[in-house]
Short mmCIF file of C-alpha atoms in Angstrom, two decimals:
data_model
loop_
_atom_site.label_atom_id
_atom_site.label_comp_id
_atom_site.label_asym_id
_atom_site.label_seq_id
_atom_site.Cartn_x
_atom_site.Cartn_y
_atom_site.Cartn_z
CA ILE E 1 -16.16 16.89 -20.47
CA ALA E 2 -14.39 16.38 -23.77
CA PHE E 3 -11.46 18.82 -23.36
CA GLY E 4 -9.53 16.62 -20.93
CA ARG E 5 -9.91 13.50 -23.06
CA PHE E 6 -9.02 15.02 -26.43
CA SER E 7 -6.25 17.31 -25.19
CA ASP E 8 -4.51 14.34 -23.53
CA VAL E 9 -4.50 12.40 -26.82
CA LEU E 10 -2.81 15.33 -28.61
CA VAL E 11 -0.33 15.98 -25.79
CA GLN E 12 0.76 12.31 -25.71
CA LYS E 13 1.49 12.57 -29.44
CA GLY E 14 3.86 15.46 -28.70
CA TYR E 15 1.65 18.45 -29.59
CA LYS E 16 1.22 21.59 -27.50
CA VAL E 17 -2.42 22.32 -26.64
CA ALA E 18 -3.64 25.83 -25.80
CA ARG E 19 -6.89 26.16 -23.85
CA VAL E 20 -8.71 29.38 -24.76
CA GLU E 21 -11.58 30.58 -22.57
CA GLN E 22 -14.15 33.34 -22.94
CA THR E 23 -13.38 36.08 -20.39
CA GLU E 24 -16.64 38.03 -20.74
CA THR E 25 -20.31 37.34 -21.52
CA PRO E 26 -22.14 38.91 -24.53
CA GLU E 27 -23.85 41.30 -22.05
CA MET E 28 -20.47 42.41 -20.66
CA MET E 29 -19.22 42.93 -24.22
CA GLU E 30 -22.22 45.13 -25.07
CA ALA E 31 -21.74 47.21 -21.92
CA ARG E 32 -18.05 47.63 -22.80
CA CYS E 33 -18.88 48.78 -26.34
CA LYS E 34 -21.45 51.29 -25.02
CA SER E 35 -18.84 52.88 -22.78
CA MET E 36 -16.49 53.40 -25.77
CA SER E 37 -16.85 56.46 -27.99
CA HIS E 38 -15.95 54.70 -31.28
CA PRO E 39 -16.05 50.91 -30.92
CA THR E 40 -14.47 49.08 -33.88
CA LYS E 41 -15.62 45.74 -35.31
CA PHE E 42 -12.85 44.07 -33.27
CA ASP E 43 -14.32 45.47 -30.04
CA LYS E 44 -17.72 43.95 -30.86
CA VAL E 45 -16.39 40.45 -30.26
CA VAL E 46 -16.49 38.65 -26.91
CA ARG E 47 -13.03 38.72 -25.34
CA ARG E 48 -11.08 35.48 -25.13
CA GLU E 49 -7.74 34.66 -23.52
CA ILE E 50 -5.31 31.75 -23.48
CA CYS E 51 -5.70 30.27 -20.00
CA ARG E 52 -3.25 27.38 -20.27
CA ILE E 53 -0.73 25.79 -22.63
CA ILE E 54 -0.29 22.06 -22.03
CA THR E 55 2.78 20.12 -23.19
CA LYS E 56 3.98 16.61 -22.39
CA GLY E 57 6.30 17.90 -19.66
CA THR E 58 3.87 20.38 -18.09
CA GLN E 59 0.73 18.33 -17.38
CA THR E 60 -0.82 19.17 -13.99
CA TYR E 61 -4.09 17.18 -14.31
CA SER E 62 -6.33 20.00 -13.06
CA VAL E 63 -10.14 19.62 -12.91
CA LEU E 64 -10.31 20.57 -16.60
CA ASP E 65 -7.54 18.22 -17.76
CA GLY E 66 -8.94 14.89 -16.62
CA ASN E 67 -7.13 12.20 -14.62
CA PRO E 68 -3.60 10.87 -15.23
CA SER E 69 -3.41 7.68 -17.23
CA GLU E 70 -0.09 6.58 -15.65
CA SER E 71 1.25 6.67 -12.12
CA HIS E 72 4.92 7.33 -12.93
CA SER E 73 6.46 10.81 -13.01
CA LYS E 74 6.98 12.72 -16.24
CA TYR E 75 9.81 15.23 -15.86
CA LEU E 76 10.52 18.51 -17.60
CA LEU E 77 14.33 18.89 -17.66
CA CYS E 78 16.26 22.13 -18.23
CA PHE E 79 20.06 22.09 -18.37
CA LYS E 80 22.96 24.39 -19.15
CA GLU E 81 26.48 23.24 -19.93
CA LYS E 82 29.88 24.89 -19.56
CA LEU E 83 33.11 23.30 -20.76
CA ASN E 84 35.67 23.37 -17.96
CA ASP E 85 38.84 23.20 -20.06
CA ALA E 86 39.90 23.91 -23.63
CA SER E 87 40.15 20.21 -24.54
CA GLY E 88 36.48 19.67 -23.69
CA GLN E 89 37.31 16.68 -21.46
CA GLN E 90 35.71 18.20 -18.36
CA ARG E 91 32.35 19.95 -18.20
CA ILE E 92 29.93 21.42 -15.67
CA TYR E 93 26.15 21.04 -15.87
CA GLY E 94 23.49 23.14 -14.20
CA VAL E 95 20.18 21.25 -14.08
CA CYS E 96 16.62 21.88 -13.01
CA PHE E 97 13.89 19.29 -13.44
CA VAL E 98 10.33 19.23 -12.20
CA ASP E 99 7.42 16.81 -11.98
CA THR E 100 4.59 19.26 -12.66
CA SER E 101 1.86 16.84 -11.51
CA VAL E 102 3.33 16.90 -7.98
CA GLY E 103 5.03 20.31 -8.05
CA LYS E 104 8.48 19.14 -6.92
CA PHE E 105 11.57 20.92 -8.27
CA TYR E 106 15.12 19.51 -8.25
CA VAL E 107 17.96 22.00 -8.80
CA GLY E 108 21.68 21.23 -8.90
CA GLN E 109 25.09 21.78 -10.46
CA PHE E 110 27.83 19.18 -10.95
CA HIS E 111 31.10 18.42 -12.78
CA ASP E 112 31.05 15.67 -15.40
CA ASP E 113 33.52 13.69 -17.51
CA ARG E 114 33.85 13.56 -21.30
CA HIS E 115 31.38 10.65 -21.49
CA CYS E 116 28.70 12.72 -19.67
CA SER E 117 28.34 9.84 -17.17
CA ARG E 118 26.50 11.81 -14.50
CA LEU E 119 24.11 13.37 -17.01
CA ARG E 120 23.33 9.90 -18.40
CA THR E 121 22.64 8.65 -14.87
CA LEU E 122 20.36 11.62 -14.14
CA VAL E 123 18.20 11.00 -17.21
CA ALA E 124 18.02 7.28 -16.40
CA HIS E 125 16.92 7.91 -12.79
CA TYR E 126 14.52 10.74 -13.67
CA PRO E 127 13.45 10.10 -17.29
CA PRO E 128 12.41 13.43 -18.87
CA VAL E 129 9.59 13.58 -21.41
CA GLN E 130 10.59 17.12 -22.40
CA ILE E 131 14.01 18.80 -22.45
CA LEU E 132 14.85 22.50 -22.64
CA PHE E 133 18.36 23.76 -23.41
CA GLU E 134 19.97 27.01 -24.49
CA LYS E 135 20.34 27.28 -28.27
CA SER E 136 23.94 26.58 -29.42
CA ASN E 137 24.93 25.71 -25.81
CA PRO E 138 25.16 21.88 -25.71
CA SER E 139 28.54 20.45 -26.77
CA LEU E 140 28.94 17.68 -29.33
CA ASP E 141 29.16 15.02 -26.59
CA THR E 142 25.97 16.27 -24.93
CA LYS E 143 24.17 16.29 -28.29
CA LYS E 144 25.15 12.62 -28.68
CA VAL E 145 23.50 11.86 -25.30
CA LEU E 146 20.35 13.74 -26.37
CA LYS E 147 20.28 11.76 -29.61
CA SER E 148 21.05 8.30 -28.22
CA CYS E 149 19.43 8.21 -24.75
CA LEU E 150 16.65 10.77 -25.18
CA SER E 151 15.50 10.48 -28.78
CA ALA E 152 11.91 9.84 -27.62
CA SER E 153 11.81 13.04 -25.51
CA ILE E 154 10.57 16.37 -26.88
CA GLN E 155 13.61 18.68 -27.20
CA GLU E 156 13.37 22.44 -27.45
CA GLY E 157 16.08 25.12 -27.73
CA LEU E 158 15.47 28.47 -26.00
CA ASN E 159 17.02 31.82 -26.92
CA PRO E 160 19.87 32.90 -24.62
CA SER E 161 18.99 35.56 -21.98
CA SER E 162 15.49 36.41 -23.31
CA GLN E 163 14.12 32.87 -22.74
CA PHE E 164 16.96 30.96 -21.09
CA TRP E 165 17.62 33.45 -18.29
CA ASP E 166 20.99 33.89 -16.63
CA ALA E 167 21.34 33.41 -12.86
CA SER E 168 20.98 37.13 -11.98
CA LYS E 169 17.79 37.53 -14.01
CA THR E 170 16.33 34.40 -12.38
CA LEU E 171 16.90 35.81 -8.88
CA LYS E 172 15.51 39.20 -9.96
CA ILE E 173 12.29 37.59 -11.28
CA LEU E 174 11.93 35.46 -8.11
CA ALA E 175 12.20 38.63 -6.03
CA GLU E 176 9.72 40.60 -8.18
CA GLU E 177 7.01 37.98 -8.68
CA GLY E 178 6.48 37.16 -5.00
CA TYR E 179 5.95 33.44 -5.65
CA PHE E 180 6.82 32.52 -2.06
CA VAL E 181 4.65 35.09 -0.26
CA LYS E 182 2.82 33.29 2.53
CA ASP E 183 -0.49 35.21 2.25
CA CYS E 184 -2.22 37.24 -0.44
CA LYS E 185 -1.24 40.67 0.88
CA GLU E 186 0.49 42.95 -1.57
CA ASP E 187 3.58 42.99 0.65
CA HIS E 188 6.07 40.95 -1.35
CA GLU E 189 8.80 41.47 1.23
CA ASN E 190 7.51 38.73 3.51
CA GLY E 191 8.12 36.09 0.83
CA THR E 192 11.28 34.15 1.64
CA LEU E 193 13.12 31.96 -0.84
CA PRO E 194 13.10 28.19 -0.23
CA PRO E 195 16.25 27.03 1.67
CA VAL E 196 17.63 25.17 -1.40
CA VAL E 197 17.52 28.31 -3.57
CA LYS E 198 18.74 30.49 -0.69
CA ALA E 199 21.84 28.30 -0.36
CA MET E 200 22.72 29.04 -4.00
CA ILE E 201 22.91 32.80 -3.43
CA SER E 202 26.10 34.70 -2.64
CA GLY E 203 26.42 35.08 1.15
CA SER E 204 27.57 38.69 0.85
CA ASP E 205 24.36 39.85 -0.88
CA SER E 206 21.60 40.71 1.60
CA LEU E 207 19.14 41.48 -1.23
CA ALA E 208 19.45 37.91 -2.59
CA LEU E 209 20.12 39.08 -6.15
CA THR E 210 23.69 37.79 -6.65
CA PRO E 211 24.20 34.09 -7.50
CA GLY E 212 26.76 32.04 -5.60
CA GLU E 213 29.96 31.21 -7.46
CA LYS E 214 29.29 27.47 -7.78
CA HIS E 215 25.59 27.74 -8.59
CA GLU E 216 25.32 30.08 -11.58
CA LEU E 217 24.47 27.32 -14.07
CA ALA E 218 21.92 25.73 -11.70
CA LEU E 219 20.11 29.05 -11.21
CA SER E 220 20.19 29.68 -14.96
CA ALA E 221 18.56 26.27 -15.56
CA LEU E 222 15.94 27.15 -12.92
CA GLY E 223 15.37 30.43 -14.82
CA ALA E 224 14.67 28.54 -18.05
CA CYS E 225 12.23 26.31 -16.18
CA ILE E 226 10.40 29.31 -14.66
CA PHE E 227 10.25 31.01 -18.09
CA TYR E 228 8.65 27.92 -19.63
CA LEU E 229 6.18 27.39 -16.77
CA LYS E 230 5.27 31.08 -17.05
CA LYS E 231 4.65 30.62 -20.77
CA CYS E 232 2.39 27.65 -19.96
CA LEU E 233 0.66 29.76 -17.25
CA ILE E 234 1.40 27.38 -14.37
CA ASP E 235 4.36 29.17 -12.75
CA GLN E 236 2.33 30.60 -9.87
CA GLU E 237 0.61 27.40 -8.78
CA LEU E 238 3.81 25.31 -8.87
CA LEU E 239 6.42 27.70 -7.48
CA SER E 240 4.17 28.86 -4.63
CA MET E 241 4.37 25.31 -3.21
CA ALA E 242 8.09 26.05 -2.54
CA ASN E 243 8.83 22.33 -2.90
CA PHE E 244 12.54 22.35 -3.82
CA GLU E 245 15.27 19.76 -3.38
CA GLU E 246 18.95 19.98 -4.29
CA TYR E 247 20.00 17.42 -6.89
CA VAL E 248 23.32 15.79 -6.04
CA PRO E 249 24.63 13.03 -8.38
CA VAL E 250 24.40 9.61 -6.71
CA ASP E 251 28.15 8.90 -6.69
CA LEU E 252 28.91 12.38 -5.31
CA ASP E 253 26.28 11.93 -2.62
CA ILE E 254 28.04 8.81 -1.40
CA GLU E 255 31.50 10.46 -1.51
CA ARG E 256 30.12 13.39 0.48
CA ALA E 257 28.55 11.10 3.07
CA GLN E 258 31.73 9.00 3.47
CA THR E 259 33.60 11.99 4.87
CA SER E 260 31.17 12.14 7.80
CA THR E 261 32.10 10.27 10.98
CA SER E 262 30.83 6.73 11.61
CA PHE E 263 29.15 6.94 8.20
CA PHE E 264 28.53 3.25 7.64
CA ALA E 265 26.55 2.75 10.83
CA LYS E 266 24.52 5.95 10.58
CA THR E 267 23.32 6.22 6.99
CA SER E 268 21.38 4.12 4.54
CA ARG E 269 24.28 3.84 2.11
CA ARG E 270 23.23 3.18 -1.48
CA MET E 271 24.74 1.59 -4.57
CA VAL E 272 25.46 3.65 -7.65
CA LEU E 273 23.57 2.32 -10.66
CA ASP E 274 24.47 4.54 -13.57
CA GLY E 275 22.47 4.99 -16.77
CA VAL E 276 24.40 2.30 -18.69
CA THR E 277 23.87 -0.28 -15.90
CA LEU E 278 20.13 0.44 -15.64
CA THR E 279 19.80 -0.04 -19.41
CA ASN E 280 21.96 -3.17 -19.72
CA LEU E 281 20.37 -4.94 -16.75
CA GLU E 282 16.88 -3.95 -17.96
CA ILE E 283 15.92 -2.70 -14.50
CA LEU E 284 13.30 -0.11 -15.51
CA GLN E 285 12.81 -0.68 -19.27
CA ASN E 286 13.41 -3.62 -21.56
CA GLY E 287 15.74 -3.26 -24.53
CA THR E 288 13.19 -4.51 -27.07
CA ASN E 289 10.34 -2.00 -26.99
CA GLY E 290 11.11 0.25 -24.00
CA SER E 291 8.19 -1.05 -21.91
CA THR E 292 8.41 -2.51 -18.37
CA GLU E 293 7.62 -6.04 -19.58
CA GLY E 294 10.19 -8.53 -18.25
CA THR E 295 12.06 -5.90 -16.20
CA LEU E 296 13.08 -6.05 -12.55
CA LEU E 297 10.61 -3.22 -11.86
CA GLN E 298 7.70 -5.28 -13.22
CA LYS E 299 8.80 -8.32 -11.20
CA LEU E 300 9.00 -6.42 -7.90
CA ASP E 301 6.14 -3.94 -8.33
CA ALA E 302 3.27 -5.15 -6.18
CA CYS E 303 2.46 -1.64 -4.91
CA PHE E 304 -1.18 -0.72 -4.31
CA THR E 305 -0.77 3.08 -4.50
CA PRO E 306 0.50 5.28 -7.36
CA PHE E 307 2.87 7.19 -5.04
CA GLY E 308 4.19 3.84 -3.77
CA LYS E 309 4.99 2.83 -7.36
CA ARG E 310 6.93 6.08 -7.87
CA LEU E 311 8.92 5.54 -4.65
CA LEU E 312 9.77 1.93 -5.54
CA LYS E 313 11.18 3.12 -8.86
CA GLN E 314 13.49 5.54 -7.00
CA TRP E 315 14.57 2.74 -4.64
CA LEU E 316 15.45 0.47 -7.57
CA CYS E 317 17.66 3.18 -9.08
CA ALA E 318 19.68 3.41 -5.85
CA PRO E 319 19.45 0.10 -3.94
CA LEU E 320 20.83 -0.21 -0.41
CA CYS E 321 24.27 -1.71 0.19
CA ASN E 322 24.55 -1.01 3.91
CA PRO E 323 24.04 -4.28 5.88
CA PHE E 324 22.37 -2.43 8.80
CA SER E 325 19.69 -0.92 6.54
CA ILE E 326 19.24 -4.11 4.49
CA ASN E 327 18.74 -6.23 7.63
CA ASP E 328 16.29 -3.67 8.99
CA ARG E 329 14.22 -4.00 5.80
CA LEU E 330 14.38 -7.80 6.03
CA ASN E 331 13.17 -7.52 9.64
CA ALA E 332 10.26 -5.40 8.37
CA VAL E 333 9.31 -8.19 5.94
CA GLU E 334 9.48 -10.78 8.76
CA ASP E 335 7.41 -8.54 11.06
CA LEU E 336 4.70 -8.20 8.42
CA MET E 337 4.71 -11.93 7.62
CA ALA E 338 4.04 -12.61 11.30
CA ILE E 339 0.70 -10.72 11.13
CA PRO E 340 -0.92 -11.90 7.83
CA GLY E 341 -4.46 -10.97 8.94
CA LYS E 342 -3.58 -7.35 9.61
CA VAL E 343 -1.48 -7.11 6.42
CA SER E 344 -4.35 -8.25 4.18
CA GLU E 345 -6.70 -5.83 5.97
CA VAL E 346 -4.23 -2.95 5.44
CA GLY E 347 -3.72 -4.02 1.81
CA GLU E 348 -7.45 -3.71 1.12
CA LEU E 349 -7.45 -0.21 2.64
CA LEU E 350 -4.38 0.89 0.64
CA ARG E 351 -6.07 -0.19 -2.59
CA LYS E 352 -8.74 2.46 -1.93
CA LEU E 353 -6.22 5.31 -1.60
CA PRO E 354 -6.25 7.92 -4.38
CA ASP E 355 -3.02 9.53 -5.67
CA LEU E 356 -2.68 11.81 -2.63
CA GLU E 357 0.57 13.41 -3.82
CA ARG E 358 -1.05 14.68 -7.02
CA LEU E 359 -4.35 15.53 -5.34
CA LEU E 360 -2.60 17.78 -2.79
CA SER E 361 -0.89 19.63 -5.64
CA LYS E 362 -4.29 20.02 -7.35
CA ILE E 363 -5.94 21.40 -4.18
CA HIS E 364 -3.04 23.82 -3.65
CA SER E 365 -3.50 25.09 -7.21
CA ILE E 366 -7.25 25.69 -6.69
CA GLY E 367 -6.62 27.64 -3.48
CA SER E 368 -3.57 29.58 -4.71
CA PRO E 369 -4.09 33.30 -3.87
CA LEU E 370 -1.64 34.36 -6.61
CA LYS E 371 -3.64 32.49 -9.24
CA SER E 372 -6.95 33.99 -8.12
CA GLN E 373 -5.56 37.54 -8.41
CA ASN E 374 -4.30 37.85 -11.96
CA HIS E 375 -4.45 34.52 -13.81
CA PRO E 376 -6.63 34.43 -16.98
CA ASP E 377 -8.52 31.49 -15.41
CA SER E 378 -9.83 33.85 -12.72
CA ARG E 379 -11.49 35.94 -15.46
CA ALA E 380 -12.79 32.99 -17.51
CA VAL E 381 -16.55 32.55 -17.90
CA MET E 382 -17.17 28.84 -17.35
CA TYR E 383 -20.50 27.60 -18.66
CA GLU E 384 -19.82 24.18 -17.09
CA GLU E 385 -18.99 25.76 -13.71
CA THR E 386 -21.32 23.42 -11.78
CA THR E 387 -19.62 20.33 -13.22
CA TYR E 388 -16.15 21.67 -12.41
CA SER E 389 -17.19 22.71 -8.90
CA LYS E 390 -18.57 19.22 -8.23
CA LYS E 391 -15.27 17.77 -9.44
CA LYS E 392 -13.26 20.10 -7.16
CA ILE E 393 -15.40 19.13 -4.16
CA GLY E 394 -15.08 15.45 -5.14
CA ASP E 395 -11.27 15.73 -5.25
CA PHE E 396 -11.18 17.47 -1.87
CA LEU E 397 -13.43 14.87 -0.22
CA SER E 398 -11.43 12.07 -1.84
CA THR E 399 -8.22 13.53 -0.31
CA LEU E 400 -9.80 13.80 3.15
CA GLU E 401 -11.07 10.24 2.83
CA GLY E 402 -7.55 9.13 1.84
CA PHE E 403 -6.06 10.63 5.00
CA LYS E 404 -8.79 9.00 7.10
CA VAL E 405 -7.90 5.64 5.56
CA MET E 406 -4.23 6.21 6.43
CA CYS E 407 -5.16 6.96 10.04
CA GLU E 408 -7.19 3.74 10.04
CA VAL E 409 -4.10 1.82 8.86
CA ILE E 410 -2.11 3.24 11.79
CA MET E 411 -4.84 2.19 14.24
CA ILE E 412 -4.92 -1.37 12.85
CA MET E 413 -1.14 -1.70 13.31
CA GLU E 414 -1.11 -0.09 16.77
CA ASP E 415 -1.35 -3.23 18.90
CA ALA E 416 1.31 -5.10 16.86
CA ILE E 417 4.01 -2.40 17.15
CA ASP E 418 5.60 -3.75 20.35
CA ASP E 419 6.53 -7.02 18.61
CA PHE E 420 8.22 -5.30 15.64
CA LYS E 421 12.00 -5.66 15.36
CA SER E 422 12.34 -3.31 12.37
CA ASN E 423 13.08 0.36 13.06
CA ILE E 424 11.93 1.51 9.61
CA LEU E 425 8.56 -0.19 10.07
CA LYS E 426 8.13 1.49 13.46
CA GLN E 427 8.92 4.87 11.89
CA VAL E 428 6.25 4.33 9.24
CA VAL E 429 3.39 3.04 11.40
CA CYS E 430 3.93 4.82 14.74
CA LEU E 431 2.50 8.23 15.55
CA LYS E 432 5.07 10.95 16.30
CA ASP E 433 3.32 11.90 19.54
CA LYS E 434 3.00 8.38 20.93
CA ASN E 435 6.35 6.79 20.05
CA PRO E 436 9.83 8.38 19.97
CA LYS E 437 10.66 6.40 16.81
CA GLY E 438 7.39 7.27 15.05
CA ARG E 439 7.25 9.63 12.09
CA PHE E 440 3.57 9.54 11.18
CA PRO E 441 1.84 12.82 12.09
CA ASP E 442 -1.36 12.77 14.17
CA LEU E 443 -3.99 14.07 11.73
CA SER E 444 -7.07 13.32 13.85
CA ALA E 445 -7.60 16.94 15.01
CA GLU E 446 -7.44 18.29 11.42
CA LEU E 447 -9.72 15.58 10.06
CA LYS E 448 -12.38 16.21 12.74
CA ARG E 449 -12.65 19.95 12.01
#
């Protein structure tokens, strides 16, 4: 179907694409006109509605959009800035960024210096393809960052309060819309906010409508993100996943962890690679044309799965510097080298895996009760319905097959587990129920249903 192919070409060039669908048949239109006393010439036209607006930062790769051409994440970033002193040396940022193809939101608030070091690091670790900010809000220093580091990203200013919501309005909308309601009943009261968002609310407010003192900018940035997703008609399918994580700057994360007891032995301590370091060392992109050619990422990336490639990229941005964790990883490499036959067998199976992370988001969107109630797509008359239905079934079967393959991998590794020295490898390939160190869930009952 041509829409997915042609829309993607336009979106990659930076255009916004609106998908308009017919929401009634000619017969329905005639019946509607008959029921009216004085139908005008405008009534005698089949009704159409915008069902989706696609931009570079809001691609979800639904059955109509076609498949992703790249495995790496494309983030939509919203931020709000507040200068902390009159000299403009100190500033606070509230940020919210989301990978719409997976449906994962990161929300956070942090202090920054006059060089915007933490903001630079954020955009290097999670490169945004589209940026939203409040009109006339960014300071001169922030504008310099947008111009120098993010010139290739689409940048859009939103009107204060009406588009870039404040924290109170964000919480009010979250309460009204019932995004986090567990079933499709009309009772919106049973919808609870995700823990990350809940932690940003003032403890004294039982109605969850007052922002916490240190999270106003973060909630405002989340509000801008929700406004934009709403405008693109994908707010319901993404927010209902309730997949939120707090964003804490890397250096702050380490400072926070160091205050805990026996920190070095317990945690997988990581190095801080800021934005400047990642650029100068050409870890993710080369300095010539911005591609991965000749970079450390290209040298190390031998991943078979798209979600593995995304995880490796995150690891490279924050490499380990704790000897315990490093040695455990080295043990994992030795353990795998000791069983070459099994490793090549597992490698062949992993090659067959689809992008499960994105497929699960797609399936959630298709089954979203909120979307089926009042989204324009639920009213659309699809003349290619059979093709789309086949595609939906194909995606679902492909996901099930993917999980079966993963269970197969676990079974292949089962008899080698006792010889493994690495804890991390045991966590990955042992079933939760069979081994105290295992983290892999037993999916056999679900897959047999």
